[in-house]
Tab-separated table of C-alpha atoms in Angstrom:
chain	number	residue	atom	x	y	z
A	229	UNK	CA	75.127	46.366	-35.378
A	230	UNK	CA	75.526	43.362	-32.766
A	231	UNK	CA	76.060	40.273	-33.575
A	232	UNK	CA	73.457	37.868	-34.416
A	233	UNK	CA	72.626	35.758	-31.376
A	234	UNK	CA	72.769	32.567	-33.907
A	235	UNK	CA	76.163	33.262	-34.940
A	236	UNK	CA	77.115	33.519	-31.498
A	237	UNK	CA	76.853	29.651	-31.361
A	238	UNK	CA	80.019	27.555	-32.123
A	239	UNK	CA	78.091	25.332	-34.177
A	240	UNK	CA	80.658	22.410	-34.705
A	241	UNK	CA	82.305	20.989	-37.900
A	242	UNK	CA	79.276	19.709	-39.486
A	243	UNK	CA	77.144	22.640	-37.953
A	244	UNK	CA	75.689	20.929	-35.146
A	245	UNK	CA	74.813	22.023	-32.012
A	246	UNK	CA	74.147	19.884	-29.516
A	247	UNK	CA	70.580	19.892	-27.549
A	248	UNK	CA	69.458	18.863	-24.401
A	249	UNK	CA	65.610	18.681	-23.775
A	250	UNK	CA	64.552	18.942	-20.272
A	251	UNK	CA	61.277	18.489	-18.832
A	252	UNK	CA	60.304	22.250	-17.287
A	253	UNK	CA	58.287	20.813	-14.474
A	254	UNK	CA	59.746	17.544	-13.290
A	255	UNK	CA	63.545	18.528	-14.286
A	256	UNK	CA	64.282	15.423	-15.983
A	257	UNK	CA	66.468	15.056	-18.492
A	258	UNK	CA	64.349	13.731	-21.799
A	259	UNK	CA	66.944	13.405	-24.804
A	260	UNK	CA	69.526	14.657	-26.226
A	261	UNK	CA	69.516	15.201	-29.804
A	262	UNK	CA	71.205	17.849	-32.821
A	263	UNK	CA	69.808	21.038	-34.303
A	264	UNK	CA	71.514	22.980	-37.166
A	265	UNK	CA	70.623	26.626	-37.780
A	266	UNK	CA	67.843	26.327	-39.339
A	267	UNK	CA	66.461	23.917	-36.862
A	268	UNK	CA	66.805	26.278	-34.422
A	269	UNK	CA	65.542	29.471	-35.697
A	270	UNK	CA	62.225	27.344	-36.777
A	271	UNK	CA	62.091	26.131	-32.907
A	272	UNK	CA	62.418	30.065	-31.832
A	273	UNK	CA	59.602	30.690	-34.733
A	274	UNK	CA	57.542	27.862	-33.686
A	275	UNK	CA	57.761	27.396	-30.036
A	276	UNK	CA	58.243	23.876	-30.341
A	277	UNK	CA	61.188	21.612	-30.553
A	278	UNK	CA	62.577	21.134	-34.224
A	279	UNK	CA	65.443	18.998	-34.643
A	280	UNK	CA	68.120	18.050	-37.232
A	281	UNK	CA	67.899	14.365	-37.831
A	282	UNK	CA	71.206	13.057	-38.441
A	283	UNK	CA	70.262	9.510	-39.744
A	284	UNK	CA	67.501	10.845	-42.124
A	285	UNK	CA	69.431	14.098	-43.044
A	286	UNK	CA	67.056	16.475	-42.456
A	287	UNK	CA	64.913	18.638	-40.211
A	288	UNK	CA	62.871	16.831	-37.607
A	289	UNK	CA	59.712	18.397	-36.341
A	290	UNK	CA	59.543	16.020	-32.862
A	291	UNK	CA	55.856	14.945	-32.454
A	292	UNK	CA	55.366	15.357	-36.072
A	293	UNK	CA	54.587	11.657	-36.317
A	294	UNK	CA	53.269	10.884	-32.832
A	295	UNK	CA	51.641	14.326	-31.421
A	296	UNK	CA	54.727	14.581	-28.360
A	297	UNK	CA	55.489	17.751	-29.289
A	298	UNK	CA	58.197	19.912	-27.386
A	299	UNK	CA	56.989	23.064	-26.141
A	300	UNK	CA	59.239	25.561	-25.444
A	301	UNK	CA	59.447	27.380	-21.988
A	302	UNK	CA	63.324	28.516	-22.310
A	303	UNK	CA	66.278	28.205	-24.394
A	304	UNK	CA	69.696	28.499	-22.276
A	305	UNK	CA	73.531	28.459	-24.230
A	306	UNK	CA	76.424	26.827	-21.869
A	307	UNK	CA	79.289	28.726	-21.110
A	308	UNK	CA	81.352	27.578	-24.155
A	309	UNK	CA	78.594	28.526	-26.171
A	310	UNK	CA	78.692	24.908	-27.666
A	311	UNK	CA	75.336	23.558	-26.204
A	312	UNK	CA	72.107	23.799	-26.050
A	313	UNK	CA	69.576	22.946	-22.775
A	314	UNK	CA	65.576	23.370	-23.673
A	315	UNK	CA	63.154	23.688	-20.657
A	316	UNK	CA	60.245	22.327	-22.702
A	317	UNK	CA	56.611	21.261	-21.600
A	318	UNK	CA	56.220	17.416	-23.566
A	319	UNK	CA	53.046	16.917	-24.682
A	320	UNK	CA	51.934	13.205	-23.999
A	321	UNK	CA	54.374	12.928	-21.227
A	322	UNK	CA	56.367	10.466	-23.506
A	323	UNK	CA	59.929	11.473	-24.794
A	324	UNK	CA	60.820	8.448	-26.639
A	325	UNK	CA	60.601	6.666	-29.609
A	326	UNK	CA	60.200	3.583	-27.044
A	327	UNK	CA	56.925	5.001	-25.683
A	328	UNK	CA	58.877	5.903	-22.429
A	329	UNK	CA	58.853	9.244	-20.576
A	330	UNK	CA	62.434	9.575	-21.341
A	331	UNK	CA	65.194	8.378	-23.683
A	332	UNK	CA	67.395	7.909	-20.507
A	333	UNK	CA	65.861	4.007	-19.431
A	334	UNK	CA	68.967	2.575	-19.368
A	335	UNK	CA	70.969	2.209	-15.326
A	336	UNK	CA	74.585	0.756	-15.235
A	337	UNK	CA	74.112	-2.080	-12.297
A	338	UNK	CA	77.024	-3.794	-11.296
A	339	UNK	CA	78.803	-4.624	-14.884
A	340	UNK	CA	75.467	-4.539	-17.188
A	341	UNK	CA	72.580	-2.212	-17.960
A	342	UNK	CA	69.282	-2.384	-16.902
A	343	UNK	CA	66.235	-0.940	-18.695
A	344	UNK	CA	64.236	0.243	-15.488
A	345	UNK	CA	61.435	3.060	-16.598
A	346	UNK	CA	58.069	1.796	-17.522
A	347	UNK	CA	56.816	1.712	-21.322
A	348	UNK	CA	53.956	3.803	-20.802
A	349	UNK	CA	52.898	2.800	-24.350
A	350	UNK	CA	53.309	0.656	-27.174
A	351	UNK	CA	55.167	2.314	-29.499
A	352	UNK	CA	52.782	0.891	-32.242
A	353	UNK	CA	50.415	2.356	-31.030
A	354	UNK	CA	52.026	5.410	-31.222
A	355	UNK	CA	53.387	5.383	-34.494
A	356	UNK	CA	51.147	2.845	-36.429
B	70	UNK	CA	79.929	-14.890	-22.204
B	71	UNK	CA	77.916	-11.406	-22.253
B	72	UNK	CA	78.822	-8.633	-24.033
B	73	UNK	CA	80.859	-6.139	-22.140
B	74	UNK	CA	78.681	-3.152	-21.061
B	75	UNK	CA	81.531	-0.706	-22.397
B	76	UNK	CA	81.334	-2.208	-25.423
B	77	UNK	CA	77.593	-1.776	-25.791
B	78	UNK	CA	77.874	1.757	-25.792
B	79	UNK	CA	77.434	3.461	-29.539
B	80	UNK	CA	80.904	5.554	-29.535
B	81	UNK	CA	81.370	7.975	-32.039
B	82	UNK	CA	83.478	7.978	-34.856
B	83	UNK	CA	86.722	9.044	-31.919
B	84	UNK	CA	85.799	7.024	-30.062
B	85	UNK	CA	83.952	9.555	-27.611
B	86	UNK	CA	80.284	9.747	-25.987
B	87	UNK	CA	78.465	12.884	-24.951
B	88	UNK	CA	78.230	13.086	-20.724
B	89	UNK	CA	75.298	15.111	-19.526
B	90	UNK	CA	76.039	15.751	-15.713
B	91	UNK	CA	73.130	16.418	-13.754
B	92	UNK	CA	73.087	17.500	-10.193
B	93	UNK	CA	71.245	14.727	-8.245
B	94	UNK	CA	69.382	16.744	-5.701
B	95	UNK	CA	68.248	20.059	-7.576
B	96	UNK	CA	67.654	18.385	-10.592
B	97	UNK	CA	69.333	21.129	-12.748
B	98	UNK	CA	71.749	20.432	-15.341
B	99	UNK	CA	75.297	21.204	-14.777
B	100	UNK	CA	77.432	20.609	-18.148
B	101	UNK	CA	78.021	18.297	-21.080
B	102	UNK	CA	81.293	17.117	-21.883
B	103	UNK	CA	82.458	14.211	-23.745
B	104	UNK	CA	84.161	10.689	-22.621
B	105	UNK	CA	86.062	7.979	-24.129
B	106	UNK	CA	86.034	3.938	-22.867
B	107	UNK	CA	88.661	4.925	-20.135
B	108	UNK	CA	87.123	8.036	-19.433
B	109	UNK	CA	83.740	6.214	-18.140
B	110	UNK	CA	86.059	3.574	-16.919
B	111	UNK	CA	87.936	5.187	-14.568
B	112	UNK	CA	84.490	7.361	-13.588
B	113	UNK	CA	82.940	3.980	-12.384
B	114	UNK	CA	86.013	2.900	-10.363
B	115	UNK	CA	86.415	5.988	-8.615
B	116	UNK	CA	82.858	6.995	-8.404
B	117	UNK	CA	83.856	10.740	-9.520
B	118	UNK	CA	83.540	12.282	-13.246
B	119	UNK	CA	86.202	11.994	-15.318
B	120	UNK	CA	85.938	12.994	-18.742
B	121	UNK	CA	88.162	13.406	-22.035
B	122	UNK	CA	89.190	16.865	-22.712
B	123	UNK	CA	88.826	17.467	-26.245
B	124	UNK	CA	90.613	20.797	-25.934
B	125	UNK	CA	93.697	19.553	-24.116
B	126	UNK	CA	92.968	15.900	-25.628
B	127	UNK	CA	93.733	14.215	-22.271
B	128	UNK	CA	91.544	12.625	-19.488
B	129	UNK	CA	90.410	15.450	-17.280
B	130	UNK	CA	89.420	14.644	-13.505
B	131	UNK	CA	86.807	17.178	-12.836
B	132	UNK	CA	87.933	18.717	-10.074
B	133	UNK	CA	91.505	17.978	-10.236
B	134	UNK	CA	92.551	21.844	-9.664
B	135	UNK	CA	89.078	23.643	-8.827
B	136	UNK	CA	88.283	20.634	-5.887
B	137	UNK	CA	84.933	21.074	-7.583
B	138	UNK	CA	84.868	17.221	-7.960
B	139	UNK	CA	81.504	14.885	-9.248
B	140	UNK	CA	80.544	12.548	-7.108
B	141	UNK	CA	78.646	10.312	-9.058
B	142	UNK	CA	74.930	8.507	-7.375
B	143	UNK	CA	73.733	6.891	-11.027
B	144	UNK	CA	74.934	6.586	-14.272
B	145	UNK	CA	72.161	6.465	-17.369
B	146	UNK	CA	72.639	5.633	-20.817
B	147	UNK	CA	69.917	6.489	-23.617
B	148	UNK	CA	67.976	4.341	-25.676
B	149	UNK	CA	70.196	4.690	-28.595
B	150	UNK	CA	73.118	3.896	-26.658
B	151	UNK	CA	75.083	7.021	-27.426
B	152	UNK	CA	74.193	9.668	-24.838
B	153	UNK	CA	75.187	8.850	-21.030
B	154	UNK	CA	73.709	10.978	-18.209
B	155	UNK	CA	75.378	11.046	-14.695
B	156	UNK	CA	73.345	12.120	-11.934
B	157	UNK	CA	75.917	13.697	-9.389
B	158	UNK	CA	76.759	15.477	-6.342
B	159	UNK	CA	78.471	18.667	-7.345
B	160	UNK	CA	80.886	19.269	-4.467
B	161	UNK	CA	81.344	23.441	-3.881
B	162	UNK	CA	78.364	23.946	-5.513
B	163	UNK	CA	80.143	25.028	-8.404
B	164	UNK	CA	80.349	22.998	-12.247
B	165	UNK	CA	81.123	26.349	-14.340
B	166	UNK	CA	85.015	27.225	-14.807
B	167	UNK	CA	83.160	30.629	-14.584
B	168	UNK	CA	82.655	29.913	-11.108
B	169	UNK	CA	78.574	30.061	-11.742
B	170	UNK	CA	76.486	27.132	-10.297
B	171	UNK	CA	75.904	25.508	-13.880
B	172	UNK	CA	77.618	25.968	-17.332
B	173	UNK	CA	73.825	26.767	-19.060
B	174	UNK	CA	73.996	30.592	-17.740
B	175	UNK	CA	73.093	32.440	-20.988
B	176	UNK	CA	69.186	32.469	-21.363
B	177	UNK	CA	67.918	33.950	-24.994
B	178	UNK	CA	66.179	36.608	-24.544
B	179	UNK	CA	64.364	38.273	-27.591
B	180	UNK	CA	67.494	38.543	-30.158
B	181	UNK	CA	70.175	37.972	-27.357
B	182	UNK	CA	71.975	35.775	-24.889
B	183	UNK	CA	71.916	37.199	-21.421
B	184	UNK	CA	74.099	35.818	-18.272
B	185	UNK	CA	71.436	35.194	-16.034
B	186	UNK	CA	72.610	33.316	-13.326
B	187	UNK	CA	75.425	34.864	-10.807
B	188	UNK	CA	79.436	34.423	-10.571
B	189	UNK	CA	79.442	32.753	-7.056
B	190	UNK	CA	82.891	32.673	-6.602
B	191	UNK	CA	85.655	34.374	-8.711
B	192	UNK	CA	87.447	31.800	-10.685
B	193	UNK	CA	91.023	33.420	-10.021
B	194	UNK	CA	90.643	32.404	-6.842
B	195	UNK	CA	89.167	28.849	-7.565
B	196	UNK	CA	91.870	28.014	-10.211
B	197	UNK	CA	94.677	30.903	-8.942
């Protein structure tokens, strides 16, 4: 019998993968964020982006809390076998806790960084 | 005086940050790998990736055998602070040590990873 394709993962020392979400249609880069095992077998089952939360310790449904769900178009496995890339479609258009598109808001000018994408909304309002 | 924009970056516990490079003009992502302070350093002075080899545990100029260097247009940070994304010009085409395109070339498919994207040059003869 083959291998199963999650033990073909090099899941690291505290069995973490790493996972890159990015959007299907535009081709931007959204987040990056962990998934254990678990996590992802329950994205596979679900379809939509489930994530391990390392500050809270456990498994992270994204948009459980404010609707942005990650839907799943394609899950791709680099060449190392060490990361993760998901082509999902995000629901809401908004990535980030901040109420951006994406978590990547941040652009190194000169010696400092500069926040330079839009809040599209207030995070309060997202989460409140 | 202002805080030092290396220093505002959330390194992990060694002192390393994970790199998503991401070709500026198709969009698609290339590779993750991992940098420490001089790493990132030395990527901003001479405007081409240069990561920390966790393998070899050394500084690693992309490039510095294949020729397959990064130019690098912008450099991103998230809004946690602990993910940085470089959008860059891939010279050759090729980011893969497999001598594929991209390093995301297995695509699940059912139960299994499948190679879906082609060997565009053999790598004996870019590292050989």
């Amino acid at each position: 019998m083959s291998q199963h394709w999650l033990d073909e993962i090099a899941w690291n020392a505290d069995g973490l993968v790493p996972v890159i979400a990015q959007e299907a249609g535009s081709g931007k880069v959204l987040m990056l964020a962990w998934m254990d095992r678990e996590a992802l077998q329950k994205t596979v089952d679900l379809g939509e982006a489930v994530y391990w939360s390392r500050s809270r310790a456990k498994l992270w449904h994204k948009g459980e809390s404010s609707g942005h769900v990650q839907k799943v178009h394609e899950i791709r496995l680099d060449c190392d076998k060490d990361v993760v890339l998901l082509k999902v479609e995000q629901t809401g258009g908004i990535a980030c806790h901040t109420g951006r598109h994406n978590c990547f808001f941040y652009r190194l000018e000169g010696e400092g960084w500069q926040a330079v994408e839009p809040v599209l909304k207030d995070p309060e309002e997202i989460y409140g």
